[in-house]
């Protein structure tokens, strides 16, 4: 059973650029959630994808967007990068059954630095 | 408004001692309270979780104590080991809602 994998592990961008982060969910999981973890802070919910549609969103602006693919993998896109977007971006997969969310299994994250 | 407040921010414990981390929550609709362990360079990993129908849950050296009336829950690590040195996060979630609210984390250092 493969776990959650994320790519790239580290990247550096400049303000105003766009970034795409990728996530492969754990085998058997149908739901992907994205969290932003600023240095020294707890993860903050960005959004969740289920059945290829956004299924809930946290307090993040529209320049944060995502996709989920038929194989349940996912992308997080951030446009017009700002310095405050520098953070560890965590992908977590879970199995949603009968409307109830299962446990979150996190990947190791993508460390984004915006200069 | 921070939904889950965690303390202390950092904790130093001697090997063999008891580590205690506390969390308080606001929303009485929360019904699932997990604790996550995060090592440097890794994602958080589920350690232990509790639902409010019980006041305590124990798994090995890890125990969650839950006080529904006070809206507080805590993690106790018995016989703390240097390998337990990590950052611990409490979290909370409402049933059928997909968003986990995390505390700000506690960095635990267990001295040999």
CSV table of C-alpha atoms in Angstrom, one decimal:
chain,number,residue,atom,x,y,z
A,1,UNK,CA,0.0,0.0,0.0
A,2,UNK,CA,1.6,3.3,-1.1
A,3,UNK,CA,1.2,6.3,1.0
A,4,UNK,CA,0.5,9.9,0.1
A,5,UNK,CA,3.2,11.3,-2.2
A,6,UNK,CA,3.7,15.0,-3.0
A,7,UNK,CA,5.9,16.8,-5.5
A,8,UNK,CA,8.0,18.8,-5.7
A,9,UNK,CA,9.4,18.6,-2.1
A,10,UNK,CA,10.9,22.1,-2.3
A,11,UNK,CA,10.6,25.0,-4.6
A,12,UNK,CA,11.4,28.7,-4.8
A,13,UNK,CA,9.2,31.2,-6.7
A,14,UNK,CA,9.2,35.0,-6.9
A,15,UNK,CA,6.3,37.2,-6.1
A,16,UNK,CA,3.6,37.3,-8.8
A,17,UNK,CA,4.4,33.9,-10.2
A,18,UNK,CA,2.2,30.9,-10.3
A,19,UNK,CA,2.8,27.4,-8.8
A,20,UNK,CA,1.3,24.0,-9.2
A,21,UNK,CA,1.8,21.4,-6.5
A,22,UNK,CA,0.9,17.7,-7.0
A,23,UNK,CA,-0.4,15.0,-4.8
A,24,UNK,CA,-1.0,11.2,-5.2
A,25,UNK,CA,-3.5,9.9,-2.7
A,26,UNK,CA,-3.1,6.7,-0.7
A,27,UNK,CA,-4.4,3.6,-2.4
A,28,UNK,CA,-8.1,3.1,-1.7
A,29,UNK,CA,-8.7,6.7,-0.8
A,30,UNK,CA,-11.2,8.9,-2.7
A,31,UNK,CA,-10.8,12.3,-1.0
A,32,UNK,CA,-8.0,14.8,-1.0
A,33,UNK,CA,-7.6,17.8,1.3
A,34,UNK,CA,-5.0,20.5,1.1
A,35,UNK,CA,-3.6,22.3,4.1
A,36,UNK,CA,-1.2,25.2,4.5
A,37,UNK,CA,1.3,25.1,7.4
A,38,UNK,CA,3.2,28.3,8.1
A,39,UNK,CA,6.4,28.0,10.0
A,40,UNK,CA,5.7,27.3,13.7
A,41,UNK,CA,1.9,27.0,13.1
A,42,UNK,CA,-0.6,24.3,12.8
A,43,UNK,CA,-2.0,23.3,9.4
A,44,UNK,CA,-4.8,25.5,8.0
A,45,UNK,CA,-7.5,24.0,5.8
A,46,UNK,CA,-7.5,25.2,2.2
A,47,UNK,CA,-10.0,23.0,0.5
A,48,UNK,CA,-11.1,19.4,-0.1
A,49,UNK,CA,-11.8,17.5,-3.3
A,50,UNK,CA,-14.2,14.6,-3.6
A,51,UNK,CA,-15.5,13.1,-6.8
A,52,UNK,CA,-13.4,15.6,-8.7
A,53,UNK,CA,-15.3,18.6,-7.2
A,54,UNK,CA,-14.4,21.0,-4.5
A,55,UNK,CA,-16.1,19.9,-1.3
A,56,UNK,CA,-15.5,22.6,1.2
A,57,UNK,CA,-13.1,25.5,1.4
A,58,UNK,CA,-11.3,27.4,4.1
A,59,UNK,CA,-10.5,31.1,4.3
A,60,UNK,CA,-8.3,31.3,1.3
A,61,UNK,CA,-8.7,33.6,-1.7
A,62,UNK,CA,-9.8,32.4,-5.2
A,63,UNK,CA,-6.2,32.5,-6.4
A,64,UNK,CA,-5.9,29.2,-4.5
A,65,UNK,CA,-7.5,26.6,-6.8
A,66,UNK,CA,-7.3,22.9,-7.2
A,67,UNK,CA,-8.2,19.8,-9.3
A,68,UNK,CA,-8.9,16.2,-8.6
A,69,UNK,CA,-8.4,13.6,-11.3
A,70,UNK,CA,-10.3,10.4,-11.9
A,71,UNK,CA,-7.4,8.4,-10.2
A,72,UNK,CA,-8.0,10.6,-7.1
A,73,UNK,CA,-4.7,12.4,-7.5
A,74,UNK,CA,-4.9,16.2,-7.0
A,75,UNK,CA,-3.2,19.5,-7.8
A,76,UNK,CA,-3.1,22.7,-5.9
A,77,UNK,CA,-2.6,25.9,-8.0
A,78,UNK,CA,-1.7,29.2,-6.5
A,79,UNK,CA,-1.7,32.3,-8.8
A,80,UNK,CA,-0.1,35.7,-8.2
A,81,UNK,CA,2.1,34.5,-5.4
A,82,UNK,CA,2.6,36.7,-2.4
A,83,UNK,CA,5.4,36.6,0.2
A,84,UNK,CA,2.9,35.3,2.8
A,85,UNK,CA,2.3,32.2,0.7
A,86,UNK,CA,5.6,30.9,1.8
A,87,UNK,CA,4.7,27.7,3.8
A,88,UNK,CA,4.6,24.0,3.8
A,89,UNK,CA,1.7,22.7,1.7
A,90,UNK,CA,0.3,19.4,2.9
A,91,UNK,CA,-1.9,17.1,1.0
A,92,UNK,CA,-4.0,14.6,3.0
A,93,UNK,CA,-6.0,11.7,1.6
A,94,UNK,CA,-8.9,10.0,3.3
A,95,UNK,CA,-11.8,7.6,2.5
A,96,UNK,CA,-15.2,9.2,2.5
A,97,UNK,CA,-17.9,6.6,3.1
A,98,UNK,CA,-21.6,7.2,3.5
A,99,UNK,CA,-20.9,10.9,3.9
A,100,UNK,CA,-18.5,10.4,6.8
A,101,UNK,CA,-14.9,11.4,6.5
A,102,UNK,CA,-12.2,8.9,7.5
A,103,UNK,CA,-8.8,9.5,9.0
A,104,UNK,CA,-6.4,12.0,7.3
A,105,UNK,CA,-3.2,10.5,6.0
A,106,UNK,CA,-0.7,13.3,5.2
A,107,UNK,CA,2.1,13.4,2.7
A,108,UNK,CA,5.5,15.0,3.6
A,109,UNK,CA,4.5,18.3,2.0
A,110,UNK,CA,5.9,20.7,-0.5
A,111,UNK,CA,7.9,23.5,1.0
A,112,UNK,CA,7.2,26.7,-1.0
A,113,UNK,CA,9.4,29.8,-0.6
A,114,UNK,CA,8.3,33.0,-2.3
A,115,UNK,CA,10.9,35.7,-2.7
B,1,UNK,CA,-11.2,33.4,16.2
B,2,UNK,CA,-8.9,30.4,16.9
B,3,UNK,CA,-11.1,27.4,17.2
B,4,UNK,CA,-8.6,25.2,19.0
B,5,UNK,CA,-6.0,26.6,21.5
B,6,UNK,CA,-3.0,24.6,22.4
B,7,UNK,CA,-0.5,24.9,25.2
B,8,UNK,CA,2.4,24.9,26.0
B,9,UNK,CA,4.2,26.1,22.9
B,10,UNK,CA,7.3,24.1,23.9
B,11,UNK,CA,8.0,21.4,26.5
B,12,UNK,CA,11.2,19.9,27.8
B,13,UNK,CA,10.9,16.6,29.7
B,14,UNK,CA,13.5,14.2,31.1
B,15,UNK,CA,13.5,10.6,29.8
B,16,UNK,CA,11.0,8.6,31.7
B,17,UNK,CA,8.9,11.5,32.7
B,18,UNK,CA,5.3,12.4,31.8
B,19,UNK,CA,4.7,14.9,29.0
B,20,UNK,CA,1.3,16.7,29.1
B,21,UNK,CA,-0.1,18.9,26.3
B,22,UNK,CA,-3.4,20.7,26.7
B,23,UNK,CA,-6.0,21.9,24.2
B,24,UNK,CA,-9.2,23.9,24.5
B,25,UNK,CA,-11.9,24.2,21.9
B,26,UNK,CA,-14.8,26.6,21.4
B,27,UNK,CA,-17.3,24.8,19.2
B,28,UNK,CA,-19.5,22.4,21.1
B,29,UNK,CA,-20.5,20.8,17.8
B,30,UNK,CA,-17.0,19.3,17.5
B,31,UNK,CA,-17.2,15.5,18.0
B,32,UNK,CA,-13.8,14.1,17.0
B,33,UNK,CA,-10.5,15.1,18.6
B,34,UNK,CA,-7.3,13.6,17.2
B,35,UNK,CA,-3.7,14.2,18.1
B,36,UNK,CA,-1.0,14.3,15.4
B,37,UNK,CA,2.8,13.8,15.7
B,38,UNK,CA,5.1,15.6,13.3
B,39,UNK,CA,8.8,15.0,12.9
B,40,UNK,CA,11.0,17.6,11.1
B,41,UNK,CA,10.6,17.3,7.3
B,42,UNK,CA,7.6,15.0,7.6
B,43,UNK,CA,3.9,15.4,7.4
B,44,UNK,CA,1.7,15.0,10.6
B,45,UNK,CA,0.8,11.4,11.5
B,46,UNK,CA,-2.2,10.4,13.5
B,47,UNK,CA,-1.2,9.3,17.0
B,48,UNK,CA,-4.5,8.8,18.9
B,49,UNK,CA,-8.0,10.2,18.7
B,50,UNK,CA,-11.1,10.4,20.9
B,51,UNK,CA,-14.8,11.1,20.6
B,52,UNK,CA,-16.7,12.9,23.3
B,53,UNK,CA,-18.7,9.9,24.5
B,54,UNK,CA,-15.7,8.7,26.6
B,55,UNK,CA,-13.5,10.6,29.0
B,56,UNK,CA,-10.3,8.8,28.4
B,57,UNK,CA,-8.6,6.7,25.8
B,58,UNK,CA,-5.3,4.9,26.2
B,59,UNK,CA,-3.0,3.4,23.5
B,60,UNK,CA,0.3,2.2,24.8
B,61,UNK,CA,2.1,5.1,26.5
B,62,UNK,CA,-0.3,7.7,25.0
B,63,UNK,CA,-3.5,8.7,26.7
B,64,UNK,CA,-6.1,11.3,25.8
B,65,UNK,CA,-8.1,12.8,28.7
B,66,UNK,CA,-11.3,14.6,27.6
B,67,UNK,CA,-13.4,17.0,29.7
B,68,UNK,CA,-16.6,17.8,27.7
B,69,UNK,CA,-18.0,20.3,30.2
B,70,UNK,CA,-14.7,22.3,30.3
B,71,UNK,CA,-14.3,21.9,26.5
B,72,UNK,CA,-10.7,20.7,27.1
B,73,UNK,CA,-8.7,17.7,26.1
B,74,UNK,CA,-5.1,16.7,26.8
B,75,UNK,CA,-2.4,14.3,25.7
B,76,UNK,CA,-0.4,12.5,28.2
B,77,UNK,CA,2.8,10.7,27.2
B,78,UNK,CA,4.0,8.3,29.9
B,79,UNK,CA,7.6,7.2,30.2
B,80,UNK,CA,8.6,9.8,27.6
B,81,UNK,CA,11.5,8.7,25.4
B,82,UNK,CA,14.0,10.8,23.3
B,83,UNK,CA,12.3,9.2,20.2
B,84,UNK,CA,9.1,11.0,21.2
B,85,UNK,CA,10.8,14.4,20.5
B,86,UNK,CA,8.6,15.9,17.9
B,87,UNK,CA,5.9,18.6,17.4
B,88,UNK,CA,2.4,17.5,18.5
B,89,UNK,CA,-0.8,19.0,17.2
B,90,UNK,CA,-4.3,18.7,18.6
B,91,UNK,CA,-7.2,19.0,16.2
B,92,UNK,CA,-11.0,19.0,16.2
B,93,UNK,CA,-13.7,18.3,13.6
B,94,UNK,CA,-17.5,18.2,13.3
B,95,UNK,CA,-19.1,15.1,12.1
B,96,UNK,CA,-19.9,15.1,8.4
B,97,UNK,CA,-17.8,18.3,8.0
B,98,UNK,CA,-14.6,17.9,6.1
B,99,UNK,CA,-12.5,20.6,7.8
B,100,UNK,CA,-10.1,19.8,10.7
B,101,UNK,CA,-9.1,22.7,13.0
B,102,UNK,CA,-5.6,22.3,14.3
B,103,UNK,CA,-3.9,23.8,17.3
B,104,UNK,CA,-0.7,25.8,17.0
B,105,UNK,CA,1.5,22.9,18.0
B,106,UNK,CA,3.8,21.9,20.9
B,107,UNK,CA,7.4,21.2,20.4
B,108,UNK,CA,8.4,18.4,22.8
B,109,UNK,CA,12.0,17.7,23.6
B,110,UNK,CA,12.8,14.7,25.7
B,111,UNK,CA,16.2,14.9,27.3
B,112,UNK,CA,18.2,11.6,27.6
